[in-house]
Coordinates of C-alpha atoms and ligand atoms in Angstrom, one line a residue:
M226 CA -27.8 -63.8 -74.3
R227 CA -30.8 -66.1 -75.5
F228 CA -30.7 -69.7 -74.5
S229 CA -32.4 -72.5 -76.6
T230 CA -34.1 -75.8 -75.9
E231 CA -30.9 -77.2 -76.9
H232 CA -29.0 -75.4 -74.2
D233 CA -31.6 -76.2 -71.4
M234 CA -31.3 -80.0 -72.4
F235 CA -27.4 -79.6 -72.1
R236 CA -27.8 -77.6 -68.7
K237 CA -29.9 -80.5 -67.2
S238 CA -27.4 -83.1 -68.8
V239 CA -24.5 -81.3 -66.9
R240 CA -26.6 -80.8 -63.8
E241 CA -27.3 -84.5 -63.4
L242 CA -23.7 -85.6 -64.2
V243 CA -22.7 -83.3 -61.2
E244 CA -25.6 -84.4 -59.1
N245 CA -24.6 -88.1 -59.6
E246 CA -21.1 -88.3 -60.3
I247 CA -19.5 -85.3 -58.1
D248 CA -21.7 -84.4 -55.4
P249 CA -21.9 -87.9 -53.7
H250 CA -18.4 -88.2 -53.4
A251 CA -17.6 -84.8 -52.4
D252 CA -16.9 -85.4 -48.6
E253 CA -14.8 -88.6 -49.5
W254 CA -12.5 -86.3 -51.8
E255 CA -12.5 -83.3 -49.4
A256 CA -11.1 -85.8 -46.8
A257 CA -8.4 -87.4 -49.1
G258 CA -7.3 -83.8 -50.5
M259 CA -7.8 -84.9 -54.0
F260 CA -10.3 -86.5 -56.2
P261 CA -9.7 -89.4 -59.0
A262 CA -9.4 -87.4 -62.1
H263 CA -8.6 -90.4 -64.4
E264 CA -12.0 -91.8 -63.3
L265 CA -14.0 -88.8 -63.2
F266 CA -12.8 -86.9 -66.6
P267 CA -13.8 -89.7 -69.0
K268 CA -17.4 -89.3 -67.7
L269 CA -17.3 -85.5 -68.3
G270 CA -15.4 -86.6 -71.8
A271 CA -18.2 -88.7 -72.9
L272 CA -20.4 -85.8 -72.2
G273 CA -18.5 -83.6 -74.5
V274 CA -17.7 -81.1 -71.8
L275 CA -14.0 -81.2 -72.1
G276 CA -14.1 -79.9 -75.3
L277 CA -17.2 -78.0 -76.1
E278 CA -15.6 -75.3 -78.3
Y279 CA -12.9 -77.5 -79.6
D280 CA -12.4 -78.7 -83.4
P281 CA -14.3 -82.0 -83.9
A282 CA -11.4 -83.2 -85.8
Y283 CA -9.9 -84.0 -82.2
G284 CA -13.1 -85.0 -80.6
G285 CA -14.5 -81.3 -79.7
M286 CA -17.9 -80.6 -79.9
G287 CA -17.6 -77.5 -82.1
A288 CA -20.1 -75.6 -80.1
D289 CA -19.9 -71.8 -79.6
H290 CA -18.9 -70.2 -76.2
S291 CA -22.8 -69.7 -75.2
Y292 CA -22.5 -73.5 -74.1
T293 CA -19.4 -72.9 -72.1
V294 CA -21.4 -70.3 -70.1
V295 CA -23.8 -73.1 -69.3
Y296 CA -21.1 -75.6 -68.5
G297 CA -19.6 -73.1 -66.2
E298 CA -22.6 -72.2 -64.4
E299 CA -23.5 -75.9 -64.0
V300 CA -20.1 -77.1 -62.8
G301 CA -20.1 -74.3 -60.3
R302 CA -22.9 -75.9 -58.8
C303 CA -21.0 -79.0 -57.4
A304 CA -20.6 -79.5 -53.9
T305 CA -16.9 -79.2 -53.6
G306 CA -15.2 -76.2 -55.4
G307 CA -11.8 -78.3 -55.8
V308 CA -13.4 -80.4 -58.5
A309 CA -14.9 -77.3 -60.4
M310 CA -11.4 -75.6 -60.4
A311 CA -9.7 -78.8 -61.8
V312 CA -12.1 -79.4 -64.7
S313 CA -11.7 -75.8 -65.6
V314 CA -8.0 -76.2 -65.6
Q315 CA -8.5 -78.9 -68.1
T316 CA -10.8 -77.1 -70.2
D317 CA -10.1 -73.5 -69.9
M318 CA -6.7 -72.8 -68.6
A319 CA -4.3 -75.8 -69.8
T320 CA -5.8 -76.5 -73.3
P321 CA -6.8 -73.2 -74.9
A322 CA -3.4 -72.1 -76.2
L323 CA -2.9 -75.8 -77.5
H324 CA -6.1 -75.7 -79.4
R325 CA -5.5 -72.2 -80.6
F326 CA -1.8 -72.1 -81.4
G327 CA -0.5 -76.1 -81.2
S328 CA 0.3 -77.9 -84.3
P329 CA -1.8 -80.7 -85.7
E330 CA 0.7 -83.4 -84.3
L331 CA 0.7 -81.8 -80.8
K332 CA -3.2 -81.6 -80.7
E333 CA -3.4 -85.3 -81.8
R334 CA -1.1 -86.3 -78.8
F335 CA -2.3 -84.1 -76.0
L336 CA -5.6 -82.4 -76.8
A337 CA -7.6 -85.2 -78.3
P338 CA -6.8 -87.5 -75.1
A339 CA -7.4 -84.4 -73.1
I340 CA -10.9 -83.8 -74.6
R341 CA -11.7 -87.7 -74.1
G342 CA -10.8 -87.2 -70.5
E343 CA -8.1 -89.9 -70.6
Q344 CA -5.2 -87.5 -69.9
V345 CA -5.4 -84.9 -67.1
A346 CA -3.7 -81.6 -67.9
A347 CA -2.2 -78.8 -65.9
I348 CA -1.1 -75.1 -66.3
A349 CA 2.3 -74.3 -64.9
V350 CA 3.2 -70.5 -64.9
T351 CA 3.4 -69.6 -61.2
E352 CA 6.7 -69.9 -59.3
P353 CA 8.1 -69.2 -56.0
D354 CA 9.4 -65.8 -57.1
A355 CA 6.8 -64.7 -59.5
G356 CA 3.0 -65.0 -59.5
S357 CA 1.4 -61.8 -60.1
D358 CA 4.4 -60.5 -62.4
V359 CA 4.3 -63.4 -64.8
A360 CA 7.3 -61.6 -66.7
G361 CA 9.5 -62.3 -63.5
I362 CA 9.5 -66.4 -64.3
R363 CA 12.8 -68.1 -64.2
T364 CA 12.2 -71.3 -65.3
R365 CA 14.5 -71.8 -68.2
A366 CA 14.3 -73.9 -71.4
V367 CA 17.5 -74.4 -73.3
R368 CA 17.6 -75.4 -76.8
D369 CA 20.2 -78.6 -77.1
G370 CA 19.5 -79.7 -81.0
D371 CA 16.0 -80.8 -81.2
E372 CA 15.4 -80.7 -77.5
W373 CA 14.6 -78.2 -74.9
V374 CA 16.4 -79.0 -71.5
I375 CA 14.4 -77.6 -68.7
N376 CA 15.4 -76.0 -65.2
G377 CA 13.4 -74.5 -62.7
T378 CA 10.3 -74.8 -60.0
K379 CA 6.8 -74.1 -60.6
L380 CA 4.6 -73.6 -57.4
Y381 CA 0.7 -73.9 -56.8
I382 CA 0.2 -76.3 -60.0
T383 CA -3.7 -77.4 -59.7
N384 CA -3.8 -80.9 -61.0
G385 CA 0.3 -81.3 -60.7
V386 CA 0.2 -84.3 -58.7
Q387 CA -2.2 -86.5 -60.7
G388 CA -1.7 -84.6 -64.3
D389 CA -0.2 -86.4 -67.3
W390 CA 1.0 -83.2 -68.9
L391 CA 1.7 -79.8 -68.3
C392 CA 1.4 -76.6 -70.4
L393 CA 4.6 -74.9 -69.2
L394 CA 5.5 -71.2 -69.5
A395 CA 9.4 -71.0 -69.5
R396 CA 11.9 -68.8 -70.5
T397 CA 13.6 -69.6 -74.0
S398 CA 15.7 -66.8 -74.8
D399 CA 17.8 -64.2 -72.7
E400 CA 15.4 -61.4 -73.6
G401 CA 14.4 -60.1 -70.4
G402 CA 10.7 -59.2 -69.1
H403 CA 7.7 -60.5 -71.1
R404 CA 9.9 -61.1 -74.1
G405 CA 11.6 -64.8 -75.0
M406 CA 9.3 -67.0 -73.3
S407 CA 7.5 -70.1 -75.0
Q408 CA 4.7 -72.4 -74.2
I409 CA 5.9 -75.8 -74.0
I410 CA 4.1 -79.2 -73.4
V411 CA 5.9 -81.3 -70.7
P412 CA 4.4 -84.9 -70.3
T413 CA 4.8 -85.1 -66.3
A414 CA 6.4 -88.8 -66.9
T415 CA 9.5 -87.2 -68.2
P416 CA 12.8 -88.1 -66.2
G417 CA 13.9 -84.9 -64.2
L418 CA 10.3 -83.9 -63.4
T419 CA 9.3 -84.6 -59.8
V420 CA 6.5 -83.3 -57.3
S421 CA 8.6 -82.0 -55.0
R422 CA 5.5 -81.1 -52.5
K423 CA 1.8 -81.9 -52.3
L424 CA 0.6 -78.6 -50.9
D425 CA -2.0 -78.2 -48.1
K426 CA -4.4 -75.5 -48.6
L427 CA -7.3 -73.6 -46.8
G428 CA -9.9 -74.6 -49.3
Q429 CA -10.6 -76.3 -52.6
R430 CA -9.2 -79.5 -50.7
S431 CA -10.6 -82.0 -53.2
S432 CA -8.0 -80.8 -55.8
D433 CA -4.4 -81.4 -55.5
T434 CA -2.0 -78.7 -55.8
A435 CA 1.8 -79.4 -56.4
E436 CA 5.3 -77.8 -56.4
L437 CA 7.2 -79.0 -59.1
S438 CA 10.8 -79.4 -59.7
F439 CA 12.4 -79.4 -63.1
V440 CA 16.2 -80.7 -63.3
D441 CA 17.4 -81.2 -66.9
V442 CA 14.0 -82.2 -68.2
R443 CA 14.2 -82.9 -71.9
V444 CA 11.4 -82.7 -74.3
P445 CA 11.4 -82.1 -77.9
V446 CA 11.3 -78.7 -79.3
A447 CA 8.2 -79.6 -81.3
N448 CA 6.3 -79.8 -78.1
T449 CA 6.4 -76.0 -78.1
I450 CA 2.9 -74.6 -78.7
G451 CA 2.8 -72.0 -81.4
E452 CA 5.7 -69.6 -82.0
I453 CA 9.0 -70.0 -79.9
D454 CA 9.4 -66.9 -77.7
R455 CA 5.6 -65.6 -78.1
G456 CA 4.7 -67.6 -75.0
F457 CA 3.8 -64.6 -72.8
Q458 CA 1.3 -63.0 -75.2
Q459 CA -0.1 -66.6 -76.0
Q460 CA -0.3 -66.9 -72.0
M461 CA -2.0 -63.6 -71.8
T462 CA -4.6 -64.7 -74.3
Q463 CA -5.3 -68.0 -72.3
F464 CA -5.9 -66.1 -69.1
Q465 CA -9.0 -64.5 -70.8
N466 CA -10.5 -68.2 -71.0
E467 CA -9.6 -68.6 -67.4
R468 CA -11.2 -65.6 -66.0
L469 CA -14.2 -65.9 -67.8
I470 CA -14.8 -69.8 -67.0
A471 CA -14.0 -68.8 -63.4
S472 CA -16.9 -66.0 -63.3
Y473 CA -19.4 -68.3 -65.0
M474 CA -18.6 -70.8 -62.0
A475 CA -18.7 -68.5 -59.5
T476 CA -22.3 -67.4 -60.1
G477 CA -23.4 -71.0 -60.4
Q478 CA -22.0 -71.3 -56.7
M479 CA -23.3 -68.3 -55.4
A480 CA -26.9 -69.4 -56.9
V481 CA -26.9 -72.7 -55.0
A482 CA -25.6 -70.9 -51.6
L483 CA -28.5 -68.0 -51.8
E484 CA -31.0 -70.8 -52.5
R485 CA -29.8 -73.1 -49.8
T486 CA -29.6 -70.2 -47.3
G487 CA -33.1 -69.0 -48.1
A488 CA -34.4 -72.4 -47.7
Y489 CA -32.5 -72.6 -44.3
L490 CA -33.8 -69.5 -42.8
A491 CA -37.4 -70.5 -43.6
E492 CA -37.1 -73.7 -41.7
R493 CA -35.1 -72.3 -38.7
Q494 CA -37.3 -70.9 -35.8
A495 CA -36.4 -68.1 -33.4
F496 CA -38.5 -65.5 -31.4
G497 CA -41.4 -67.8 -32.1
R498 CA -41.2 -67.4 -36.0
P499 CA -39.0 -68.7 -39.0
L500 CA -35.8 -66.5 -39.3
L501 CA -36.6 -65.7 -42.8
D502 CA -39.6 -63.6 -41.5
N503 CA -37.2 -61.1 -40.5
Q504 CA -37.1 -58.2 -43.2
Y505 CA -33.6 -57.6 -42.4
L506 CA -32.6 -61.0 -43.5
Q507 CA -34.9 -61.0 -46.5
F508 CA -33.6 -57.6 -47.6
R509 CA -30.1 -58.7 -47.1
L510 CA -30.6 -61.9 -49.4
A511 CA -32.5 -59.8 -51.9
E512 CA -29.5 -57.3 -52.1
L513 CA -27.3 -60.2 -52.8
V514 CA -29.6 -62.0 -55.5
A515 CA -29.7 -58.4 -57.1
E516 CA -25.9 -58.1 -57.3
L517 CA -25.6 -61.9 -58.4
D518 CA -28.1 -61.3 -61.2
L519 CA -26.2 -58.0 -62.6
L520 CA -23.0 -60.2 -62.4
R521 CA -24.7 -62.9 -64.4
H522 CA -25.9 -60.6 -67.1
Y523 CA -22.2 -58.8 -67.3
N524 CA -21.2 -62.6 -67.7
Y525 CA -23.7 -63.0 -70.6
A526 CA -22.2 -59.8 -72.1
C527 CA -18.6 -61.0 -71.8
A528 CA -19.7 -64.2 -73.8
E529 CA -21.5 -62.2 -76.3
A530 CA -18.3 -60.0 -76.9
I531 CA -16.4 -63.4 -77.4
L532 CA -19.3 -64.6 -79.8
D533 CA -19.0 -61.2 -81.6
E534 CA -15.6 -61.7 -82.0
A535 CA -15.0 -58.1 -80.1
D536 CA -11.2 -56.7 -80.2
P537 CA -8.8 -58.5 -77.7
L538 CA -8.6 -55.2 -75.3
T539 CA -12.5 -55.4 -75.0
I540 CA -12.4 -58.8 -74.3
T541 CA -9.4 -58.5 -71.7
K542 CA -11.2 -55.8 -69.9
M543 CA -14.3 -57.5 -69.5
A544 CA -13.0 -60.7 -68.5
S545 CA -10.8 -58.7 -65.9
I546 CA -14.0 -56.9 -64.7
A547 CA -16.2 -60.1 -64.3
K548 CA -13.2 -61.8 -62.6
L549 CA -12.9 -59.0 -60.1
K550 CA -16.6 -58.6 -59.4
S551 CA -17.1 -62.5 -59.0
G552 CA -14.3 -62.7 -56.6
R553 CA -15.8 -59.9 -54.4
L554 CA -19.3 -60.8 -54.6
G555 CA -18.5 -64.4 -54.1
R556 CA -16.6 -63.6 -50.5
E557 CA -19.6 -61.3 -49.6
V558 CA -22.1 -64.2 -50.3
A559 CA -20.0 -66.7 -48.7
D560 CA -19.7 -64.6 -45.5
T561 CA -23.2 -63.7 -45.3
C562 CA -24.5 -67.5 -45.7
I563 CA -22.3 -68.2 -42.6
Q564 CA -23.5 -65.3 -40.6
F565 CA -27.3 -66.2 -41.6
H566 CA -26.8 -69.7 -40.3
G567 CA -25.2 -68.9 -37.0
G568 CA -23.3 -71.7 -35.0
I569 CA -24.2 -74.6 -37.4
G570 CA -22.7 -72.4 -40.3
Y571 CA -19.4 -72.4 -38.7
M572 CA -19.5 -76.3 -38.5
E573 CA -17.5 -78.5 -40.7
E574 CA -20.5 -80.5 -41.1
T575 CA -22.5 -77.6 -43.0
W576 CA -21.7 -76.9 -46.6
T577 CA -21.3 -73.2 -45.6
A578 CA -17.7 -73.8 -44.1
R579 CA -16.4 -75.3 -47.3
Y580 CA -18.2 -72.9 -49.5
F581 CA -16.5 -70.1 -47.1
R582 CA -12.9 -71.5 -47.8
D583 CA -13.4 -72.3 -51.4
S584 CA -14.8 -69.0 -52.6
R585 CA -11.7 -67.2 -51.0
L586 CA -9.4 -68.3 -53.9
L587 CA -11.3 -66.4 -56.6
S588 CA -9.7 -62.9 -55.4
I589 CA -6.1 -64.5 -55.5
G590 CA -5.7 -67.4 -58.2
G591 CA -5.7 -66.8 -62.1
G592 CA -4.7 -63.1 -61.4
A593 CA -5.3 -61.4 -57.8
D594 CA -8.2 -58.4 -57.5
E595 CA -5.3 -55.8 -57.6
V596 CA -3.8 -57.5 -60.7
M597 CA -7.4 -57.1 -62.3
L598 CA -7.6 -53.4 -61.1
R599 CA -4.0 -52.7 -62.7
I600 CA -5.4 -54.1 -66.1
I601 CA -8.5 -52.4 -66.0
A602 CA -6.7 -49.3 -65.0
G603 CA -4.0 -49.7 -67.6
L604 CA -6.7 -50.1 -70.1
Q605 CA -8.4 -46.7 -69.1
G606 CA -5.0 -45.1 -69.7
W607 CA -4.2 -44.7 -66.3
G608 CA -1.4 -47.2 -65.9
Ligands
FAD218 C1 -5.2 -73.0 -54.6 C2 -4.2 -72.3 -55.8 C3 -4.3 -72.9 -57.2 C4 -3.6 -72.1 -58.0 N1 -3.5 -73.2 -59.3 C5 -2.5 -72.6 -60.2 C6 -2.2 -73.3 -61.3 O1 -2.9 -74.3 -61.7 N2 -1.5 -72.9 -62.1 C7 -0.6 -71.9 -61.9 O2 0.3 -71.3 -62.7 N3 -0.7 -70.9 -60.6 C8 -1.7 -71.3 -59.8 N4 -2.1 -70.6 -58.7 C9 -1.1 -69.5 -58.4 C10 -1.9 -68.1 -58.8 O3 -2.5 -67.7 -59.9 C11 -0.9 -66.9 -57.8 O4 -1.1 -67.5 -56.3 C12 -1.9 -65.6 -58.0 O5 -1.4 -65.2 -59.3 C13 -1.0 -64.7 -57.2 O6 0.4 -64.8 -57.1 P1 1.3 -64.8 -55.8 O7 0.7 -66.1 -55.1 O8 2.7 -65.1 -56.2 O9 1.1 -63.7 -55.3 P2 2.3 -62.3 -55.5 O10 2.5 -61.9 -56.6 O11 3.2 -62.5 -54.4 O12 1.2 -61.0 -54.8 C14 0.9 -60.9 -53.4 C15 -0.5 -59.9 -53.2 O13 0.1 -58.7 -53.6 C16 -1.0 -58.0 -54.1 N5 -0.5 -57.4 -55.4 C17 0.3 -58.2 -56.2 N6 0.7 -57.4 -57.4 C18 0.0 -56.2 -57.1 C19 0.2 -54.9 -57.7 N7 0.8 -54.7 -59.0 N8 -0.5 -53.8 -57.2 C20 -1.0 -54.0 -55.9 N9 -1.2 -55.2 -55.2 C21 -0.5 -56.2 -55.8 C22 -2.1 -58.9 -54.3 O14 -2.9 -58.7 -53.2 C23 -1.5 -60.2 -54.2 O15 -2.4 -61.2 -54.0 C24 -2.7 -71.2 -57.8 C25 -2.7 -70.7 -56.6 C26 -3.6 -71.3 -55.5 C27 -3.6 -70.5 -54.1

């Protein structure tokens, strides 16, 4: 992966936006349990980051995937993981299928305003009885003339409280398992769709997470993304975007955490000298820097596979490995940063506490570590 001066300039602009528009508000948004997406997203939209790889006809930048890597690494550095996650829901979880498979009318109505940051999108797949096993979802859309009538419940939906529309996965036929599902755009203002609970979370506290209830929710069949009954397959493709951006963001987060911990240890005195003079601490941090470097270069290999339009199974395997390893390394980095800060690291006033909580999600959300292992084992021919 070779980054040009154009990439460097783009990196600088994203970093400035994070430092000026997100970081100063991080504490306030964490305490509120929500950030104002309708205020922040237009600023991100103006920089082009909400539609980096999308068609310029809908306001996208038409850039290649290497810019997504830069954006992910930089947004990942922000001081509150919840905002990074919510932004990536907009860019890489709720809109890729719409861009790839949606009709021009749907893209005009929902993708273009999402790219401008005027509308906030959410992805609604998980349910109370089906998370890892997506084929187990029960939310049903039954056809009535030109409309779908939707009933069911969705759980843990990021941006679900303040979102304007959902990319919903629902059953649309009686075929069982992974057959007979569709992706449907559902505006959140539709009668019958309510936020039944705003959920309280361990971390990622600046993002809102909802339980959503659907009672006879009617939307046009024309809101279906792509082919009716092909929703599961389309969602599986969309998951690859989700897993890759999560890994790009995680490396940004880890880089900041290691930089800050090194700086703290250089300042903090114990036994008559800076803590960083202890070779054990240097070596442990150096080990993590080495692991992070390997992961970053693996991410770049994933990005090159996308740029080279590698076959879908190769991309699935690489995205699963990247997600698995970034979740695990993130936990190790967060734990080490707290440990090396001592008591102050355990205090809410120190960034380490939030990072420790925020980083824990990556091994669960978007497919748990065990689900990644299942995919990798399956692609090895063992499953
Ligand atoms: C903060 C947060 C935000 C989220 N945002 C969204 C969102 O915006 N949209 C959305 O649709 N979903 C969202 N999710 C849901 C998330 O993707 C699921 O929680 C995740 O996929 C796991 O599903 P589950 O919680 O039902 O766990 P389960 O499926 O009940 O699994 C529990 C655990 O069992 C283990 N396990 C599962 N399957 C296997 C297996 N085959 N072999 C071995 N072990 C296994 C894993 O350790 C797993 O963590 C979010 C979740 C959280 C916590």
